[in-house]
Each structure stands twice: as C-alpha cells, then as structure tokens.
Short mmCIF file of C-alpha atoms in Angstrom, two decimals:
data_model
loop_
_atom_site.label_atom_id
_atom_site.label_comp_id
_atom_site.label_asym_id
_atom_site.label_seq_id
_atom_site.Cartn_x
_atom_site.Cartn_y
_atom_site.Cartn_z
CA MET A 307 16.15 -5.32 -9.88
CA LYS A 308 15.40 -8.27 -12.15
CA CYS A 309 13.53 -11.48 -11.49
CA ALA A 310 14.22 -14.90 -12.99
CA VAL A 311 11.57 -17.62 -12.84
CA SER A 312 12.57 -21.28 -13.23
CA ASP A 313 10.80 -24.60 -13.29
CA PHE A 314 12.03 -27.14 -10.74
CA ASP A 315 11.80 -30.81 -11.73
CA ARG A 316 14.12 -31.78 -14.59
CA THR A 317 15.23 -28.16 -14.88
CA LEU A 318 16.89 -27.02 -11.66
CA TYR A 319 16.33 -30.38 -9.93
CA VAL A 320 17.68 -33.15 -12.16
CA GLU A 321 18.05 -36.79 -11.18
CA ARG A 322 17.02 -35.86 -7.63
CA MET A 323 19.72 -33.26 -7.11
CA ILE A 324 20.49 -29.55 -7.51
CA GLY A 325 23.92 -29.08 -9.04
CA GLU A 326 26.50 -27.04 -7.14
CA GLU A 327 27.08 -24.81 -10.17
CA ASP A 328 23.39 -24.06 -10.45
CA LYS A 329 23.07 -23.37 -6.73
CA ASN A 330 25.99 -20.92 -6.85
CA ALA A 331 24.54 -19.20 -9.91
CA VAL A 332 21.25 -18.62 -8.08
CA LEU A 333 23.03 -17.35 -4.95
CA ASN A 334 25.17 -14.95 -7.00
CA TRP A 335 22.06 -13.73 -8.81
CA GLN A 336 20.35 -13.03 -5.48
CA LYS A 337 23.45 -11.40 -3.97
CA SER A 338 23.43 -8.99 -6.90
CA GLY A 339 20.04 -7.72 -5.69
CA ASN A 340 17.85 -9.76 -8.02
CA LEU A 341 14.96 -12.10 -7.27
CA PHE A 342 14.78 -15.80 -8.01
CA VAL A 343 11.38 -17.52 -8.22
CA ILE A 344 10.49 -21.20 -8.56
CA ALA A 345 7.39 -22.03 -10.62
CA THR A 346 6.32 -25.65 -10.15
CA GLY A 347 3.44 -28.07 -10.14
CA ARG A 348 4.52 -29.19 -6.66
CA ASN A 349 3.03 -28.01 -3.40
CA LEU A 350 5.17 -26.26 -0.78
CA GLY A 351 5.46 -29.29 1.48
CA THR A 352 7.23 -31.37 -1.16
CA ILE A 353 9.67 -28.73 -2.42
CA LYS A 354 10.65 -26.43 0.46
CA PRO A 355 12.46 -29.20 2.41
CA ILE A 356 14.60 -29.92 -0.66
CA PHE A 357 15.83 -26.34 -0.81
CA GLU A 358 16.39 -26.34 2.95
CA SER A 359 18.65 -29.37 2.58
CA TYR A 360 20.79 -27.37 0.14
CA GLY A 361 20.89 -24.29 2.36
CA PHE A 362 19.23 -21.75 0.08
CA SER A 363 15.77 -20.68 -1.02
CA PRO A 364 13.98 -18.83 -3.82
CA ASP A 365 12.53 -15.43 -2.97
CA PHE A 366 9.04 -16.55 -3.93
CA TRP A 367 7.28 -19.82 -4.73
CA ILE A 368 4.72 -20.24 -7.53
CA LEU A 369 3.09 -23.55 -6.61
CA ASN A 370 0.56 -26.02 -7.99
CA ASN A 371 0.97 -24.70 -11.53
CA GLY A 372 0.07 -21.19 -10.35
CA ALA A 373 -2.81 -21.98 -8.00
CA MET A 374 -0.75 -20.71 -5.06
CA ILE A 375 2.01 -18.14 -4.55
CA ALA A 376 4.04 -17.91 -1.34
CA ASP A 377 6.93 -15.76 -0.11
CA ARG A 378 10.37 -17.08 0.84
CA ASP A 379 9.15 -18.23 4.25
CA GLY A 380 6.11 -20.02 2.85
CA LYS A 381 3.54 -17.37 3.76
CA THR A 382 0.68 -17.55 1.26
CA LEU A 383 0.27 -14.46 -0.93
CA PHE A 384 -2.29 -15.80 -3.40
CA THR A 385 -4.55 -18.84 -3.61
CA LYS A 386 -7.02 -19.92 -6.29
CA LEU A 387 -9.22 -22.71 -4.95
CA ILE A 388 -11.43 -25.02 -6.96
CA PRO A 389 -14.98 -24.47 -5.61
CA ARG A 390 -15.48 -27.21 -3.05
CA GLU A 391 -18.63 -28.75 -4.52
CA THR A 392 -17.04 -28.77 -7.97
CA ALA A 393 -13.87 -30.41 -6.65
CA LEU A 394 -15.84 -33.10 -4.81
CA ALA A 395 -18.00 -33.75 -7.88
CA VAL A 396 -14.87 -34.17 -10.01
CA LEU A 397 -13.36 -36.57 -7.47
CA ARG A 398 -16.54 -38.63 -7.28
CA TYR A 399 -16.59 -38.88 -11.06
CA LEU A 400 -12.93 -39.87 -11.20
CA GLN A 401 -13.56 -42.56 -8.57
CA SER A 402 -16.15 -44.08 -10.91
CA ILE A 403 -13.81 -44.30 -13.92
CA ASN A 404 -11.12 -46.75 -12.79
CA ASP A 405 -8.92 -47.71 -9.85
CA ASP A 406 -6.11 -45.16 -10.34
CA GLY A 407 -6.98 -43.09 -7.29
CA SER A 408 -6.31 -39.35 -7.19
CA GLY A 409 -3.80 -36.94 -5.76
CA VAL A 410 -5.49 -33.97 -4.09
CA SER A 411 -3.49 -30.81 -3.41
CA LEU A 412 -4.87 -28.77 -0.53
CA THR A 413 -3.55 -25.39 0.60
CA ASP A 414 -1.32 -26.99 3.23
CA ARG A 415 -0.56 -30.50 1.94
CA LYS A 416 -1.21 -33.12 -0.73
CA VAL A 417 -3.14 -36.29 0.07
CA CYS A 418 -3.53 -39.51 -1.89
CA LEU A 419 -7.16 -40.50 -2.31
CA LEU A 420 -7.39 -44.26 -2.79
CA SER A 421 -9.83 -45.84 -5.21
CA GLU A 422 -12.83 -47.81 -4.00
CA LYS A 423 -10.57 -50.90 -4.17
CA GLY A 424 -7.89 -49.21 -2.08
CA THR A 425 -5.42 -48.71 -4.95
CA SER A 426 -3.55 -45.69 -6.32
CA THR A 427 -1.02 -44.80 -9.04
CA GLN A 428 0.05 -41.66 -7.15
CA LYS A 429 3.49 -41.11 -5.70
CA ALA A 430 3.69 -40.87 -1.91
CA CYS A 431 1.95 -37.70 -0.70
CA ASP A 432 3.27 -35.52 2.12
CA GLY A 433 -0.25 -35.42 3.62
CA GLY A 434 -0.60 -39.18 3.66
CA THR A 435 -3.37 -41.41 2.31
CA ILE A 436 -7.13 -41.25 2.74
CA THR A 437 -9.73 -43.84 1.83
CA ALA A 438 -12.72 -43.41 -0.47
CA ASP A 439 -15.12 -42.98 2.45
CA GLN A 440 -13.15 -39.90 3.60
CA LEU A 441 -13.57 -38.03 0.31
CA GLU A 442 -16.31 -35.75 1.63
CA SER A 443 -14.01 -34.46 4.38
CA LEU A 444 -11.72 -32.69 1.90
CA ASP A 445 -11.71 -28.90 1.67
CA ASN A 446 -9.50 -26.05 0.39
CA ILE A 447 -8.62 -27.96 -2.78
CA VAL A 448 -6.32 -26.23 -5.26
CA GLN A 449 -5.56 -29.12 -7.63
CA ILE A 450 -6.54 -32.68 -8.49
CA HIS A 451 -4.05 -35.10 -10.07
CA ARG A 452 -4.49 -38.31 -12.06
CA ARG A 453 -1.72 -40.62 -13.32
CA ASN A 454 -1.93 -43.49 -15.79
CA LEU A 455 0.62 -45.14 -18.07
CA ASP A 456 -1.81 -44.94 -21.01
CA LEU A 457 -1.14 -41.50 -22.51
CA LYS A 458 -4.29 -41.61 -24.64
CA HIS A 459 -6.38 -42.28 -21.55
CA ILE A 460 -4.88 -39.23 -19.83
CA LYS A 461 -5.42 -37.00 -22.88
CA ASP A 462 -9.04 -38.15 -23.16
CA LEU A 463 -9.52 -37.68 -19.41
CA CYS A 464 -8.34 -34.07 -19.52
CA LYS A 465 -10.78 -33.33 -22.35
CA ASP A 466 -13.61 -35.22 -20.67
CA ILE A 467 -13.25 -33.35 -17.38
CA GLU A 468 -13.18 -29.96 -19.11
CA GLU A 469 -16.36 -30.80 -21.01
CA ARG A 470 -18.17 -32.05 -17.90
CA PHE A 471 -16.99 -29.40 -15.45
CA SER A 472 -16.72 -25.85 -16.77
CA GLU A 473 -15.02 -24.61 -13.60
CA VAL A 474 -12.04 -26.92 -14.07
CA SER A 475 -9.35 -27.11 -16.75
CA GLY A 476 -6.95 -29.97 -17.41
CA CYS A 477 -3.21 -29.63 -18.01
CA LEU A 478 -1.47 -32.63 -19.55
CA PHE A 479 2.06 -33.63 -18.51
CA SER A 480 4.01 -36.49 -20.07
CA VAL A 481 7.65 -37.57 -20.12
CA PRO A 482 8.82 -39.66 -23.08
CA LEU A 483 10.80 -42.86 -22.72
CA THR A 484 14.50 -42.61 -23.52
CA LYS A 485 17.20 -45.22 -24.01
CA LYS A 486 19.30 -43.84 -21.17
CA ARG A 487 16.71 -43.67 -18.44
CA ARG A 488 13.33 -44.97 -17.41
CA PRO A 489 10.35 -42.61 -17.56
CA LEU A 490 10.59 -40.01 -14.81
CA THR A 491 6.86 -39.90 -14.21
CA PHE A 492 3.56 -41.32 -15.37
CA PRO A 493 1.64 -39.24 -17.91
CA ARG A 494 -0.71 -37.21 -15.75
CA CYS A 495 -3.50 -34.68 -15.84
CA ASP A 496 -3.48 -31.80 -13.35
CA LEU A 497 -6.89 -30.23 -12.84
CA ASP A 498 -7.27 -26.69 -11.55
CA GLN A 499 -9.05 -23.40 -12.17
CA PRO A 500 -9.40 -22.45 -15.87
CA HIS A 501 -7.52 -19.45 -17.28
CA LEU A 502 -5.06 -19.57 -14.39
CA HIS A 503 -1.78 -19.46 -16.31
CA PRO A 504 -2.45 -16.30 -18.38
CA ILE A 505 -2.95 -14.26 -15.21
CA LEU A 506 0.34 -15.25 -13.58
CA ARG A 507 2.16 -12.23 -14.96
CA GLN A 508 -0.62 -9.99 -13.64
CA ILE A 509 -0.44 -11.74 -10.26
CA LEU A 510 3.31 -11.19 -10.04
CA LEU A 511 2.87 -7.51 -10.81
CA GLU A 512 -0.03 -7.05 -8.41
CA PHE A 513 1.38 -8.94 -5.43
CA LEU A 514 5.13 -8.65 -5.92
CA ASN A 515 5.38 -5.47 -8.01
CA ILE A 516 7.95 -7.06 -10.32
CA TYR A 517 8.42 -8.08 -13.91
CA PHE A 518 10.03 -11.43 -14.57
CA LEU A 519 12.42 -13.06 -16.99
CA PRO A 520 11.63 -16.74 -17.56
CA VAL A 521 14.53 -19.18 -17.33
CA GLU A 522 13.97 -21.79 -20.02
CA ASN A 523 15.21 -25.36 -20.02
CA THR A 524 17.91 -25.19 -22.69
CA ARG A 525 18.21 -28.94 -23.28
CA ARG A 526 15.26 -31.29 -23.21
CA GLN A 527 15.31 -33.50 -20.13
CA SER A 528 18.41 -31.75 -18.80
CA ARG A 529 19.38 -29.11 -16.29
CA VAL A 530 18.87 -25.46 -17.12
CA ASP A 531 22.13 -23.55 -17.47
CA LEU A 532 21.63 -20.86 -14.87
CA ARG A 533 24.77 -19.08 -15.98
CA ILE A 534 22.53 -17.23 -18.41
CA LEU A 535 21.43 -15.22 -15.38
CA GLU A 536 24.73 -13.41 -15.60
CA GLU A 537 23.82 -12.22 -19.09
CA VAL A 538 20.31 -10.85 -18.53
#
C-alpha cells in the first residue's frame, strides 16, 4: 500500500473545480489499494462538501495546516489546539491593530470575528459571523487567520505575533498577481501551534500506520498532474 498526499486549492482544486482527469486518477489510485490524503489549510466544513459534490473522497483529511486530522467520514483522529487563553490574548491584540477582523478556525467550524467597527477582510465563514463583544465565548481554537492586501504588513504581523506569543507560530501565504487572472486570495497569516508541520510525518505513522508520498504541484498556479500516481 502507498499513500499520496496532495494540497487542495490551486493544486487539485483549480479555478473552483476538480478536473475529471484528476478525479479519475485519484479513484484509480484508490481502487488499486492505495490511500489518497488531502492536506489543506481549510477546515472540514469548507472542503468536505466540495468532494461530496464530485462523488468521491480522500481516505484521510489533514486540515488547518496540520492542526487537525480526520478519517474519510470526518471523524477526528488528531487535534492540536491553541491554548484558549493564548488564543484569546492573540485575538484581543489583533483587534487592537486595525479593522481587518479575524478568521477563527474551531474544531467544528470557522467563524469570522468582526473588528470593533464591524468590518472584516475575511471570506465568508461556514460558521457565520460574530461581533467583537462575543470574542470571549470562543473555545477549541485550532487556528487564527488574518488577511490584508499589504504583503509587508502581513509579513511583519507574522513576526510580531511570534515574538509576542511563544505558543503561536505564524505561517505566511501569498499569491502573486498575474496578467491572466486576478489574485486568488489576499496575503494572509495563519497562526497555530509552533513546530506543528515537522511532526506531521510522525502523526501519520502513529495514527494511520502509513508512510506517504507527497504529490507536488508541478506547475506554479496550475493543477497537479495526478497521473504521476501511476508511476510511484
């Protein structure tokens, strides 16, 4: 048995669709007795319905940049929470910086936390929107997200948060402008538990008892060619 792990957005899921060729490649890979795993920054609520609409599913989900792992049916196998008081302290600090608002990924949904002025740069969240006065009600936080069009601001924010809060690390994501398309997302900083990514391989071995072969995006900003699965 082999296991292939693929990113989702702009890799398997490009321009809001999964290609038929890619879907068939995954299905053939699974029919041959192998495992297919999605590793994504998304939470389960925003990605599982997409797969359901295409009539297939990965064998396991690595979610929130590794903060959660679930089986095919969505049953949680592993969770790494940000300590609640730390998460709330980070959110309070972020509220004081500007009016961007924050995305907050919980174990069961993602909510959009509005700024004190009621504004947000976040995309729509599957868990809806909460106001600043509801911040203290949040619990079971796995990730915090900030988005801003100023890339330098986001880079500085990631560094600032790491220096202020030792229990949190920042991961920068940015998508460059191209002539053919508008930017696919704002530059953003995802905040979660430090040293999370290096232990993913250990987690996979401990919980799933498998080794994995990463499926890389072969062309920048384009779909991964999943036909390579037939060669590994």
